[in-house]
């Protein structure tokens, strides 16, 4: 979305005195490469109405996110099903009943998180080599293998293998989806479209809600039935494939590969019907941003064309100003993990069951229902309120709820205590889902174009490492035949969550309504994260110069 060639002629007619600039001549600024589209000046609502098809492209990919939420939460909730326990558990001689080995439940959680880590990090170079669209086909095949194994599971080893493959597929989806949407969504509504905001978050949480809901419905007919919920995953897989087939490749990928004709063609396919839209001029914005990054990398002697350089590029993610971008990409999802995601969401049914609630599935379903409403509010306001302040605020609220839950562990248990506990978990769920909604957006927004896949994967992988740790430890903490910490588990998450929330205050940038060129400039100029929201970039000044406007 760029300025048309006709606008370039008007540059010569700009009155030098109309633009205030301390360091550069206004005409020089105006002659700079076009790095910002004229469509970026539209309001979010105007942008959404103008680029309907681009919005629809992002929406269709996000429909696949339902499989993500469904897979993860099915794993966390099905372990409370008596039939599943009998299938993969062991007969406890002391009680004469079947039970799950805490080591096995910890292994399943660990393998799924390990798989996510593999999918996020190792499949990213594949994404850069074969494209975002082909990567979607790869992850679909991986998820196919996972569900196939789950369908014929006979023991805990089979389930462990399925969880590893599920993690790889989901990790690849979580790493690829924010990149794809960040490269397709208009800047002014990127927060609503990107990562897990309105589209990804809503559909993901619908999938998360369906997992305990299906288990609850099935339980009403046969308390030991667990196969039907597993088989329902085939429906999600069947929906994903035709969506992946229809989706276009991104113009940014074609520009990075110097396939300019294809890049222009794909922009024309998606946005060609927009009034006043010039695919060639808009493609120039995409190409210019990539060329600017290439020039900086060439000056530094960096080339990512072979596998040795690809491996070196991961190191580049932690050098210079890039380390701040990598950590920033990881912070929202890390806050979500370290403020009790495994404790109060992934293993919520186990949490409530072990603490004496008679209908853990019903409570879990209520909490997920609350999340749907919360994520709609969060996501529809993110482009207006931004990312930084909401994320930090959500982290603080999660910490307060963990404090309340920890205190309840040392209070006499009665009906009032249970009500307060449920309310605390509901409030925690609302704010945690806000972190999730914004947490997967940052990996698609913060990185520069050339390192986007690597930074996105690494940032997400850092959060997944925390998930790997606590998905392994939390079942052992909660189960009565494990550590049996109960409510005291909250204190562990309270400590770690406080540290990472404080880190976010210093490193989390404001990315709302900023394009990649603006973020590159601010990071290279060493602008502190807390000052980025009001910082006026050279890109903004150049855009103003082309319009004959004054900007301070």
Short mmCIF file of C-alpha atoms in Angstrom, two decimals:
data_model
loop_
_atom_site.label_atom_id
_atom_site.label_comp_id
_atom_site.label_asym_id
_atom_site.label_seq_id
_atom_site.Cartn_x
_atom_site.Cartn_y
_atom_site.Cartn_z
CA UNK A 1 0.00 0.00 0.00
CA UNK A 2 2.16 2.78 -1.28
CA UNK A 3 2.14 6.25 -2.74
CA UNK A 4 1.45 6.25 -6.48
CA UNK A 5 4.14 7.32 -9.01
CA UNK A 6 2.09 10.48 -9.67
CA UNK A 7 2.65 11.56 -6.07
CA UNK A 8 6.42 11.42 -6.61
CA UNK A 9 6.19 14.34 -9.08
CA UNK A 10 4.60 16.45 -6.39
CA UNK A 11 7.69 16.09 -4.24
CA UNK A 12 9.44 18.78 -6.28
CA UNK A 13 6.66 21.26 -5.48
CA UNK A 14 6.90 20.95 -1.69
CA UNK A 15 7.64 24.17 0.16
CA UNK A 16 10.72 23.52 2.24
CA UNK A 17 9.41 25.76 5.01
CA UNK A 18 6.24 23.75 5.51
CA UNK A 19 8.05 20.82 7.17
CA UNK A 20 9.94 21.03 10.41
CA UNK A 21 12.97 18.73 10.52
CA UNK A 22 16.06 19.19 12.63
CA UNK A 23 18.57 17.07 10.79
CA UNK A 24 17.56 16.54 7.17
CA UNK A 25 16.39 18.68 4.30
CA UNK A 26 12.66 18.07 3.70
CA UNK A 27 13.23 17.38 0.01
CA UNK A 28 15.77 14.69 0.89
CA UNK A 29 13.26 13.11 3.24
CA UNK A 30 10.59 13.18 0.57
CA UNK A 31 12.92 11.52 -1.94
CA UNK A 32 13.61 8.63 0.42
CA UNK A 33 12.31 5.17 -0.64
CA UNK A 34 8.59 4.79 -0.03
CA UNK A 35 8.31 2.70 3.15
CA UNK A 36 4.78 3.60 4.25
CA UNK A 37 1.53 3.25 2.37
CA UNK A 38 -0.92 6.09 1.89
CA UNK A 39 -3.64 3.64 2.99
CA UNK A 40 -2.03 3.57 6.44
CA UNK A 41 -3.78 6.87 7.14
CA UNK A 42 -7.21 5.19 7.18
CA UNK A 43 -8.97 4.52 10.46
CA UNK A 44 -9.17 0.86 11.57
CA UNK A 45 -12.83 0.60 10.58
CA UNK A 46 -12.20 2.22 7.19
CA UNK A 47 -9.25 -0.12 6.66
CA UNK A 48 -11.35 -3.20 7.43
CA UNK A 49 -14.08 -2.09 5.00
CA UNK A 50 -11.56 -1.22 2.29
CA UNK A 51 -9.55 -4.46 2.48
CA UNK A 52 -12.38 -6.96 2.93
CA UNK A 53 -10.66 -9.78 1.05
CA UNK A 54 -7.39 -9.41 2.97
CA UNK A 55 -9.42 -9.60 6.18
CA UNK A 56 -11.15 -12.73 4.88
CA UNK A 57 -7.80 -14.34 3.99
CA UNK A 58 -6.61 -13.79 7.57
CA UNK A 59 -9.89 -15.08 8.96
CA UNK A 60 -9.78 -18.30 6.98
CA UNK A 61 -6.30 -19.13 8.23
CA UNK A 62 -7.38 -18.42 11.79
CA UNK A 63 -10.19 -20.96 11.47
CA UNK A 64 -7.41 -23.55 11.53
CA UNK A 65 -6.47 -22.28 14.99
CA UNK A 66 -9.45 -24.11 16.41
CA UNK A 67 -7.43 -27.31 15.98
CA UNK A 68 -4.66 -25.75 18.07
CA UNK A 69 -6.93 -24.94 21.01
CA UNK A 70 -8.85 -28.19 20.72
CA UNK A 71 -5.74 -30.39 20.68
CA UNK A 72 -4.06 -28.72 23.65
CA UNK A 73 -7.13 -28.63 25.87
CA UNK A 74 -8.32 -32.10 24.91
CA UNK A 75 -4.99 -33.42 26.18
CA UNK A 76 -5.34 -31.52 29.45
CA UNK A 77 -8.97 -32.51 30.11
CA UNK A 78 -9.20 -36.07 28.85
CA UNK A 79 -6.83 -37.33 31.55
CA UNK A 80 -9.70 -36.95 34.04
CA UNK A 81 -11.92 -39.33 32.02
CA UNK A 82 -12.31 -42.73 33.75
CA UNK A 83 -12.34 -44.64 30.45
CA UNK A 84 -9.10 -43.02 29.32
CA UNK A 85 -7.54 -43.72 32.74
CA UNK A 86 -8.50 -47.38 32.44
CA UNK A 87 -7.08 -47.60 28.89
CA UNK A 88 -3.63 -46.11 29.55
CA UNK A 89 -3.35 -46.16 33.35
CA UNK A 90 -2.46 -48.89 35.86
CA UNK A 91 -4.40 -50.82 38.49
CA UNK A 92 -3.52 -49.44 41.89
CA UNK A 93 -3.26 -52.41 44.29
CA UNK A 94 -3.95 -50.22 47.30
CA UNK A 95 -7.32 -48.93 46.06
CA UNK A 96 -8.27 -51.56 43.50
CA UNK A 97 -8.96 -48.76 40.98
CA UNK A 98 -7.23 -47.62 37.81
CA UNK A 99 -5.06 -44.51 38.10
CA UNK A 100 -2.67 -42.51 35.94
CA UNK A 101 1.00 -42.59 36.71
CA UNK A 102 1.99 -38.95 37.49
CA UNK A 103 5.21 -39.53 35.59
CA UNK A 104 3.22 -40.46 32.49
CA UNK A 105 0.96 -37.40 32.63
CA UNK A 106 4.04 -35.24 33.09
CA UNK A 107 5.67 -36.98 30.10
CA UNK A 108 2.68 -36.25 27.85
CA UNK A 109 2.71 -32.57 28.71
CA UNK A 110 6.48 -32.39 28.30
CA UNK A 111 6.46 -34.12 24.92
CA UNK A 112 3.72 -31.87 23.57
CA UNK A 113 5.65 -28.77 24.68
CA UNK A 114 8.87 -30.25 23.28
CA UNK A 115 7.09 -30.84 20.00
CA UNK A 116 5.91 -27.22 19.97
CA UNK A 117 9.50 -26.12 20.51
CA UNK A 118 10.68 -28.27 17.58
CA UNK A 119 7.90 -26.99 15.34
CA UNK A 120 8.56 -23.35 16.16
CA UNK A 121 12.34 -23.41 15.76
CA UNK A 122 13.23 -26.10 13.24
CA UNK A 123 10.41 -25.53 10.75
CA UNK A 124 11.08 -21.80 10.46
CA UNK A 125 13.97 -22.18 7.98
CA UNK A 126 11.63 -24.40 5.96
CA UNK A 127 9.07 -21.59 5.98
CA UNK A 128 11.63 -19.19 4.52
CA UNK A 129 12.76 -21.72 1.91
CA UNK A 130 9.48 -23.18 0.68
CA UNK A 131 7.07 -20.41 1.67
CA UNK A 132 4.34 -19.89 4.25
CA UNK A 133 1.73 -21.78 2.23
CA UNK A 134 3.81 -24.92 1.74
CA UNK A 135 4.69 -24.91 5.44
CA UNK A 136 0.97 -25.11 6.19
CA UNK A 137 0.80 -28.32 4.15
CA UNK A 138 3.75 -29.77 6.09
CA UNK A 139 2.16 -29.09 9.48
CA UNK A 140 -1.14 -30.57 8.26
CA UNK A 141 0.59 -33.88 7.47
CA UNK A 142 2.21 -33.86 10.92
CA UNK A 143 -1.16 -33.30 12.63
CA UNK A 144 -2.60 -36.11 10.50
CA UNK A 145 0.00 -38.50 11.95
CA UNK A 146 -0.77 -37.33 15.47
CA UNK A 147 -4.51 -37.88 15.24
CA UNK A 148 -4.01 -41.24 13.52
CA UNK A 149 -1.95 -42.48 16.48
CA UNK A 150 -4.45 -41.10 19.02
CA UNK A 151 -7.29 -42.90 17.26
CA UNK A 152 -5.61 -46.30 17.76
CA UNK A 153 -4.00 -45.64 21.15
CA UNK A 154 -3.63 -48.76 23.30
CA UNK A 155 -1.18 -47.62 25.99
CA UNK A 156 0.54 -44.57 27.41
CA UNK A 157 3.48 -44.92 24.97
CA UNK A 158 1.14 -44.50 21.98
CA UNK A 159 -0.41 -41.42 23.54
CA UNK A 160 3.06 -40.00 24.23
CA UNK A 161 4.05 -40.37 20.57
CA UNK A 162 0.82 -38.72 19.46
CA UNK A 163 1.42 -35.78 21.80
CA UNK A 164 4.92 -35.26 20.42
CA UNK A 165 3.62 -35.05 16.84
CA UNK A 166 0.70 -32.87 17.91
CA UNK A 167 3.15 -30.48 19.53
CA UNK A 168 5.29 -30.27 16.38
CA UNK A 169 2.25 -29.51 14.23
CA UNK A 170 0.78 -26.98 16.64
CA UNK A 171 4.15 -25.32 17.19
CA UNK A 172 4.61 -24.92 13.46
CA UNK A 173 1.09 -23.48 13.17
CA UNK A 174 1.69 -21.05 16.03
CA UNK A 175 4.97 -19.87 14.49
CA UNK A 176 3.70 -19.61 10.91
CA UNK A 177 0.30 -18.05 11.50
CA UNK A 178 1.47 -14.75 13.07
CA UNK A 179 4.04 -14.30 10.27
CA UNK A 180 1.48 -14.99 7.56
CA UNK A 181 -1.11 -12.63 9.00
CA UNK A 182 1.45 -9.92 9.79
CA UNK A 183 2.50 -10.03 6.13
CA UNK A 184 -1.09 -9.86 4.83
CA UNK A 185 -2.92 -7.59 7.26
CA UNK A 186 -3.07 -3.81 6.73
CA UNK A 187 -1.04 -1.96 9.38
CA UNK A 188 -3.98 -0.20 11.01
CA UNK A 189 -5.85 -3.40 11.82
CA UNK A 190 -2.89 -5.74 12.24
CA UNK A 191 -3.63 -5.99 15.95
CA UNK A 192 -7.15 -7.20 15.26
CA UNK A 193 -6.04 -9.67 12.59
CA UNK A 194 -2.57 -10.71 13.67
CA UNK A 195 -1.44 -13.65 15.72
CA UNK A 196 -4.18 -14.45 18.15
CA UNK A 197 -6.21 -11.34 18.29
CA UNK A 198 -9.86 -11.21 17.23
CA UNK A 199 -9.62 -13.98 14.70
CA UNK A 200 -7.03 -16.35 16.07
CA UNK A 201 -7.99 -15.82 19.70
CA UNK A 202 -11.72 -16.21 19.23
CA UNK A 203 -11.48 -19.30 17.04
CA UNK A 204 -8.69 -20.76 19.19
CA UNK A 205 -10.76 -20.31 22.33
CA UNK A 206 -13.82 -21.76 20.63
CA UNK A 207 -11.69 -24.84 20.01
CA UNK A 208 -10.49 -24.74 23.60
CA UNK A 209 -14.09 -24.47 24.78
CA UNK A 210 -15.26 -27.36 22.61
CA UNK A 211 -12.76 -29.80 24.13
CA UNK A 212 -14.20 -29.88 27.68
CA UNK A 213 -17.72 -29.35 26.30
CA UNK A 214 -17.53 -32.46 24.11
CA UNK A 215 -16.09 -34.44 27.00
CA UNK A 216 -18.92 -33.24 29.25
CA UNK A 217 -21.62 -34.23 26.72
CA UNK A 218 -20.06 -37.63 26.15
CA UNK A 219 -19.68 -38.16 29.89
CA UNK A 220 -23.44 -37.70 30.31
CA UNK A 221 -24.05 -40.70 28.05
CA UNK A 222 -21.15 -42.92 29.09
CA UNK A 223 -18.78 -41.88 31.86
CA UNK A 224 -16.05 -44.13 30.42
CA UNK A 225 -16.29 -42.96 26.79
CA UNK A 226 -13.15 -41.19 25.56
CA UNK A 227 -12.78 -42.31 21.93
CA UNK A 228 -15.50 -40.03 20.54
CA UNK A 229 -13.74 -36.80 21.61
CA UNK A 230 -10.54 -38.08 20.00
CA UNK A 231 -12.37 -38.89 16.76
CA UNK A 232 -13.86 -35.39 16.59
CA UNK A 233 -10.37 -34.06 15.84
CA UNK A 234 -10.68 -35.50 12.32
CA UNK A 235 -13.33 -32.86 11.63
CA UNK A 236 -10.86 -30.06 12.39
CA UNK A 237 -8.26 -31.70 10.18
CA UNK A 238 -10.77 -31.99 7.34
CA UNK A 239 -11.60 -28.28 7.58
CA UNK A 240 -7.95 -27.21 7.52
CA UNK A 241 -6.86 -28.77 4.21
CA UNK A 242 -9.21 -26.93 1.78
CA UNK A 243 -8.46 -23.68 3.62
CA UNK A 244 -4.72 -24.19 3.18
CA UNK A 245 -5.25 -25.01 -0.51
CA UNK A 246 -7.21 -21.78 -1.11
CA UNK A 247 -4.90 -19.40 0.78
CA UNK A 248 -2.42 -17.32 -1.28
CA UNK A 249 1.29 -17.02 -0.59
CA UNK A 250 2.37 -13.68 0.90
CA UNK A 251 3.79 -10.83 -1.18
CA UNK A 252 6.61 -10.42 1.37
CA UNK A 253 7.82 -13.96 0.72
CA UNK A 254 7.86 -13.35 -3.05
CA UNK A 255 9.70 -10.05 -2.56
CA UNK A 256 12.32 -11.73 -0.38
CA UNK A 257 12.83 -14.31 -3.15
CA UNK A 258 12.94 -11.64 -5.89
CA UNK A 259 9.85 -13.14 -7.51
CA UNK A 260 8.39 -9.71 -8.15
CA UNK A 261 5.88 -10.63 -10.85
CA UNK A 262 4.31 -13.21 -8.56
CA UNK A 263 4.31 -10.74 -5.68
CA UNK A 264 2.44 -8.15 -7.72
CA UNK A 265 0.05 -10.82 -9.00
CA UNK A 266 -0.87 -12.02 -5.51
CA UNK A 267 -1.54 -8.45 -4.35
CA UNK A 268 -3.73 -7.95 -7.40
CA UNK A 269 -5.58 -11.19 -6.61
CA UNK A 270 -6.37 -10.18 -3.03
CA UNK A 271 -6.59 -6.38 -3.12
CA UNK A 272 -7.05 -5.63 -6.82
CA UNK A 273 -10.70 -4.64 -6.37
CA UNK A 274 -9.94 -1.91 -3.83
CA UNK A 275 -10.70 1.57 -5.27
CA UNK A 276 -7.50 3.53 -5.87
CA UNK A 277 -5.30 0.53 -5.11
CA UNK A 278 -2.23 0.17 -7.36
CA UNK A 279 -0.73 -3.33 -6.89
CA UNK A 280 2.60 -2.31 -8.41
CA UNK A 281 2.96 0.78 -6.22
CA UNK A 282 1.88 -1.12 -3.11
CA UNK A 283 4.32 -3.89 -3.89
CA UNK A 284 7.08 -1.26 -3.99
CA UNK A 285 6.47 -0.59 -0.27
CA UNK A 286 6.91 -4.27 0.54
CA UNK A 287 9.98 -4.55 -1.68
CA UNK A 288 11.58 -1.35 -0.40
CA UNK A 289 11.39 -2.49 3.22
CA UNK A 290 13.13 -5.74 2.29
CA UNK A 291 15.76 -3.91 0.19
CA UNK A 292 16.50 -1.57 3.09
CA UNK A 293 17.09 -4.57 5.35
CA UNK A 294 19.27 -6.24 2.72
CA UNK A 295 21.46 -3.15 2.47
CA UNK A 296 22.03 -3.15 6.22
CA UNK A 297 22.80 -6.88 6.20
CA UNK A 298 25.15 -6.53 3.22
CA UNK A 299 27.02 -3.77 5.03
CA UNK A 300 27.40 -6.15 7.96
CA UNK A 301 28.52 -9.01 5.68
CA UNK A 302 25.45 -11.12 6.44
CA UNK A 303 23.95 -13.50 3.88
CA UNK A 304 21.21 -16.02 4.65
CA UNK A 305 21.33 -17.99 1.41
CA UNK A 306 22.94 -21.19 2.74
CA UNK A 307 22.31 -23.43 5.72
CA UNK A 308 25.42 -22.31 7.57
CA UNK A 309 24.23 -18.71 7.37
CA UNK A 310 20.73 -19.80 8.34
CA UNK A 311 22.12 -21.35 11.52
CA UNK A 312 24.17 -18.21 12.09
CA UNK A 313 21.01 -16.14 11.65
CA UNK A 314 19.64 -17.64 14.86
CA UNK A 315 22.63 -16.14 16.62
CA UNK A 316 21.88 -12.83 14.91
CA UNK A 317 18.55 -12.81 16.72
CA UNK A 318 20.46 -12.14 19.94
CA UNK A 319 23.00 -9.64 18.60
CA UNK A 320 22.80 -5.86 18.53
CA UNK A 321 19.29 -4.53 18.93
CA UNK A 322 17.84 -7.86 17.74
CA UNK A 323 18.06 -9.41 21.22
CA UNK A 324 15.50 -6.87 22.44
CA UNK A 325 13.18 -7.82 19.60
CA UNK A 326 13.55 -11.54 20.32
CA UNK A 327 12.86 -11.11 24.03
CA UNK A 328 9.97 -8.73 23.30
CA UNK A 329 8.46 -11.33 20.95
CA UNK A 330 8.53 -13.87 23.76
CA UNK A 331 7.27 -11.72 26.64
CA UNK A 332 3.44 -11.79 26.35
CA UNK A 333 3.24 -15.56 25.88
CA UNK A 334 5.90 -16.02 28.58
CA UNK A 335 3.84 -13.94 31.01
CA UNK A 336 0.84 -16.12 30.19
CA UNK A 337 2.83 -19.29 30.85
CA UNK A 338 4.45 -18.05 34.06
CA UNK A 339 1.26 -16.67 35.56
CA UNK A 340 -0.34 -20.12 35.72
CA UNK A 341 -1.44 -21.32 32.28
CA UNK A 342 -0.70 -24.99 33.01
CA UNK A 343 -2.04 -24.62 36.55
CA UNK A 344 -5.42 -23.04 35.80
CA UNK A 345 -6.06 -23.79 32.11
CA UNK A 346 -4.26 -26.78 30.58
CA UNK A 347 -4.82 -28.96 33.63
CA UNK A 348 -7.86 -27.12 35.00
CA UNK A 349 -10.04 -30.25 35.16
CA UNK A 350 -7.34 -32.06 37.11
CA UNK A 351 -6.95 -29.00 39.35
CA UNK A 352 -10.64 -28.84 40.25
CA UNK A 353 -11.05 -32.60 40.58
CA UNK A 354 -8.11 -33.01 42.91
CA UNK A 355 -9.40 -30.14 45.07
CA UNK A 356 -12.78 -31.80 45.61
CA UNK A 357 -15.06 -30.28 42.95
CA UNK A 358 -17.62 -32.85 41.86
CA UNK A 359 -18.09 -31.57 38.29
CA UNK A 360 -14.71 -30.32 37.09
CA UNK A 361 -15.71 -30.44 33.40
CA UNK A 362 -18.70 -28.15 33.98
CA UNK A 363 -16.55 -25.58 35.77
CA UNK A 364 -13.95 -25.76 33.02
CA UNK A 365 -16.64 -25.17 30.38
CA UNK A 366 -17.96 -22.15 32.27
CA UNK A 367 -14.47 -20.66 32.44
CA UNK A 368 -13.90 -21.13 28.72
CA UNK A 369 -17.26 -19.52 28.03
CA UNK A 370 -16.12 -16.49 30.01
CA UNK A 371 -12.94 -16.39 27.93
CA UNK A 372 -14.84 -16.02 24.67
CA UNK A 373 -16.49 -12.82 25.87
CA UNK A 374 -13.23 -11.49 27.28
CA UNK A 375 -11.22 -12.10 24.13
CA UNK A 376 -13.79 -10.30 21.98
CA UNK A 377 -13.49 -7.20 24.12
CA UNK A 378 -9.68 -7.36 24.21
CA UNK A 379 -9.20 -7.95 20.52
CA UNK A 380 -11.65 -5.37 19.23
CA UNK A 381 -9.92 -2.67 21.27
CA UNK A 382 -6.28 -3.63 20.76
CA UNK A 383 -5.64 -1.35 17.77
CA UNK A 384 -6.99 1.60 19.78
CA UNK A 385 -5.47 0.79 23.17
CA UNK A 386 -2.27 -0.72 21.79
CA UNK A 387 -0.35 -3.76 23.02
CA UNK A 388 2.05 -2.63 25.76
CA UNK A 389 -0.25 -1.26 28.49
CA UNK A 390 -2.90 -4.02 28.17
CA UNK A 391 -0.29 -6.80 28.30
CA UNK A 392 1.40 -5.42 31.41
CA UNK A 393 -1.99 -4.78 33.04
CA UNK A 394 -3.21 -8.31 32.29
CA UNK A 395 -0.04 -9.72 33.83
CA UNK A 396 -0.60 -7.74 37.03
CA UNK A 397 -4.22 -8.92 37.34
CA UNK A 398 -3.16 -12.55 36.83
CA UNK A 399 -0.64 -12.14 39.62
CA UNK A 400 -3.29 -10.74 41.95
CA UNK A 401 -5.57 -13.71 41.25
CA UNK A 402 -2.73 -16.13 41.96
CA UNK A 403 -2.19 -14.34 45.27
CA UNK A 404 -5.86 -14.84 46.17
CA UNK A 405 -5.77 -18.53 45.20
CA UNK A 406 -2.60 -19.04 47.23
CA UNK A 407 -4.21 -17.44 50.29
CA UNK A 408 -7.31 -19.64 49.90
CA UNK A 409 -5.07 -22.65 50.35
CA UNK A 410 -4.68 -21.67 53.99
CA UNK A 411 -8.31 -20.78 54.70
CA UNK A 412 -11.00 -23.13 55.98
CA UNK A 413 -12.68 -24.84 53.01
CA UNK A 414 -16.40 -24.18 52.68
CA UNK A 415 -18.94 -23.16 50.04
CA UNK A 416 -17.94 -19.51 50.23
CA UNK A 417 -14.30 -20.45 49.64
CA UNK A 418 -15.26 -22.40 46.53
CA UNK A 419 -17.27 -19.48 45.15
CA UNK A 420 -14.38 -17.06 45.68
CA UNK A 421 -12.01 -19.56 44.08
CA UNK A 422 -14.20 -19.91 40.98
CA UNK A 423 -14.53 -16.12 40.68
CA UNK A 424 -10.76 -15.71 41.01
CA UNK A 425 -10.15 -18.31 38.32
CA UNK A 426 -12.73 -16.63 36.03
CA UNK A 427 -11.03 -13.24 36.43
CA UNK A 428 -7.65 -14.91 35.87
CA UNK A 429 -9.03 -16.58 32.72
CA UNK A 430 -10.25 -13.26 31.30
CA UNK A 431 -6.87 -11.60 31.68
CA UNK A 432 -4.85 -14.68 30.73
CA UNK A 433 -6.78 -15.03 27.49
CA UNK A 434 -5.98 -11.38 26.83
CA UNK A 435 -2.30 -12.23 27.15
CA UNK A 436 -2.82 -15.10 24.74
CA UNK A 437 -4.73 -12.89 22.32
CA UNK A 438 -1.88 -10.39 22.17
CA UNK A 439 0.92 -12.80 22.95
CA UNK A 440 1.05 -14.53 19.60
CA UNK A 441 0.69 -11.23 17.74
CA UNK A 442 4.01 -9.80 18.93
CA UNK A 443 6.15 -12.54 17.28
CA UNK A 444 4.66 -11.49 13.94
CA UNK A 445 5.02 -7.75 14.55
CA UNK A 446 8.30 -7.15 16.39
CA UNK A 447 10.93 -8.87 14.14
CA UNK A 448 12.49 -7.34 11.04
CA UNK A 449 11.51 -8.94 7.74
CA UNK A 450 14.64 -11.00 7.11
CA UNK A 451 14.76 -12.47 10.62
CA UNK A 452 10.99 -12.59 11.07
CA UNK A 453 10.63 -16.37 10.83
CA UNK A 454 13.64 -16.96 13.08
CA UNK A 455 12.72 -14.32 15.67
CA UNK A 456 9.09 -15.38 15.67
CA UNK A 457 10.09 -19.01 16.20
CA UNK A 458 12.64 -18.23 18.89
CA UNK A 459 10.35 -15.82 20.71
CA UNK A 460 7.53 -18.34 20.74
CA UNK A 461 9.97 -21.12 21.64
CA UNK A 462 11.14 -19.26 24.73
CA UNK A 463 7.56 -19.20 25.97
CA UNK A 464 7.14 -22.85 25.04
CA UNK A 465 10.22 -23.72 27.11
CA UNK A 466 8.34 -22.41 30.11
CA UNK A 467 5.36 -24.46 28.99
CA UNK A 468 7.57 -27.53 28.66
CA UNK A 469 8.78 -27.05 32.23
CA UNK A 470 5.40 -26.49 33.84
CA UNK A 471 3.40 -28.90 31.69
CA UNK A 472 5.79 -31.50 33.04
CA UNK A 473 5.73 -30.34 36.64
CA UNK A 474 2.13 -29.19 37.16
CA UNK A 475 0.39 -32.62 37.01
CA UNK A 476 2.87 -33.88 39.60
CA UNK A 477 2.24 -30.81 41.74
CA UNK A 478 -1.53 -31.28 41.65
CA UNK A 479 -2.17 -35.02 41.77
CA UNK A 480 -2.83 -36.52 45.18
CA UNK A 481 -0.46 -39.38 44.37
CA UNK A 482 2.15 -36.79 43.37
CA UNK A 483 3.39 -33.74 45.31
CA UNK A 484 -0.21 -32.79 46.15
CA UNK A 485 0.58 -29.07 46.53
CA UNK A 486 -2.96 -28.02 45.71
CA UNK A 487 -3.51 -24.28 46.09
CA UNK A 488 0.12 -23.74 47.09
CA UNK A 489 1.07 -24.28 43.43
CA UNK A 490 -0.10 -20.67 42.96
CA UNK A 491 2.88 -19.34 44.94
CA UNK A 492 5.34 -20.87 42.46
CA UNK A 493 3.66 -19.17 39.51
CA UNK A 494 3.30 -15.93 41.47
CA UNK A 495 7.07 -15.70 41.93
CA UNK A 496 8.04 -16.44 38.32
CA UNK A 497 5.18 -14.35 36.93
CA UNK A 498 6.25 -11.29 38.90
CA UNK A 499 9.77 -11.43 37.47
CA UNK A 500 8.70 -11.69 33.83
CA UNK A 501 6.05 -8.96 34.22
CA UNK A 502 8.70 -6.57 35.55
CA UNK A 503 10.89 -7.46 32.55
CA UNK A 504 8.01 -6.54 30.23
CA UNK A 505 7.90 -3.02 31.68
CA UNK A 506 11.40 -2.39 30.33
CA UNK A 507 11.43 -4.35 27.05
CA UNK A 508 7.88 -4.59 25.67
CA UNK A 509 7.38 -2.13 22.77
CA UNK A 510 4.22 -0.53 21.46
CA UNK A 511 3.69 -1.95 17.96
CA UNK A 512 0.15 -0.74 17.26
CA UNK A 513 -0.14 1.10 13.91
CA UNK A 514 3.60 0.81 13.26
CA UNK A 515 4.90 -0.80 10.07
CA UNK A 516 8.15 -2.85 9.90
CA UNK A 517 10.24 0.09 8.65
CA UNK A 518 9.21 2.23 11.61
CA UNK A 519 10.04 -0.50 14.11
CA UNK A 520 13.42 -1.08 12.42
CA UNK A 521 14.23 2.60 12.76
CA UNK A 522 13.24 2.85 16.42
CA UNK A 523 15.21 -0.23 17.44
CA UNK A 524 18.29 0.86 15.51
CA UNK A 525 18.11 4.31 17.12
CA UNK A 526 17.91 2.75 20.57
CA UNK A 527 14.49 4.19 21.42
CA UNK A 528 13.40 2.76 24.83
CA UNK A 529 10.37 0.49 24.63
CA UNK A 530 8.29 2.74 26.88
CA UNK A 531 8.83 5.73 24.54
CA UNK A 532 8.03 4.05 21.24
CA UNK A 533 4.33 4.92 21.25
CA UNK A 534 4.92 8.68 20.86
CA UNK A 535 8.19 8.57 18.94
CA UNK A 536 8.07 10.30 15.53
CA UNK A 537 10.01 8.29 12.95
CA UNK A 538 11.78 9.38 9.78
CA UNK A 539 9.30 7.19 7.90
CA UNK A 540 6.43 9.31 9.26
CA UNK A 541 8.27 12.51 8.36
CA UNK A 542 8.88 11.30 4.81
CA UNK A 543 5.21 10.43 4.45
CA UNK A 544 4.26 13.90 5.69
CA UNK A 545 6.73 15.48 3.25
CA UNK A 546 5.10 13.74 0.33
CA UNK A 547 1.77 15.16 1.44
CA UNK A 548 3.15 18.67 1.95
CA UNK A 549 2.40 18.54 5.67
CA UNK A 550 4.27 19.69 8.78
CA UNK A 551 5.22 17.17 11.44
CA UNK A 552 7.09 17.78 14.66
#
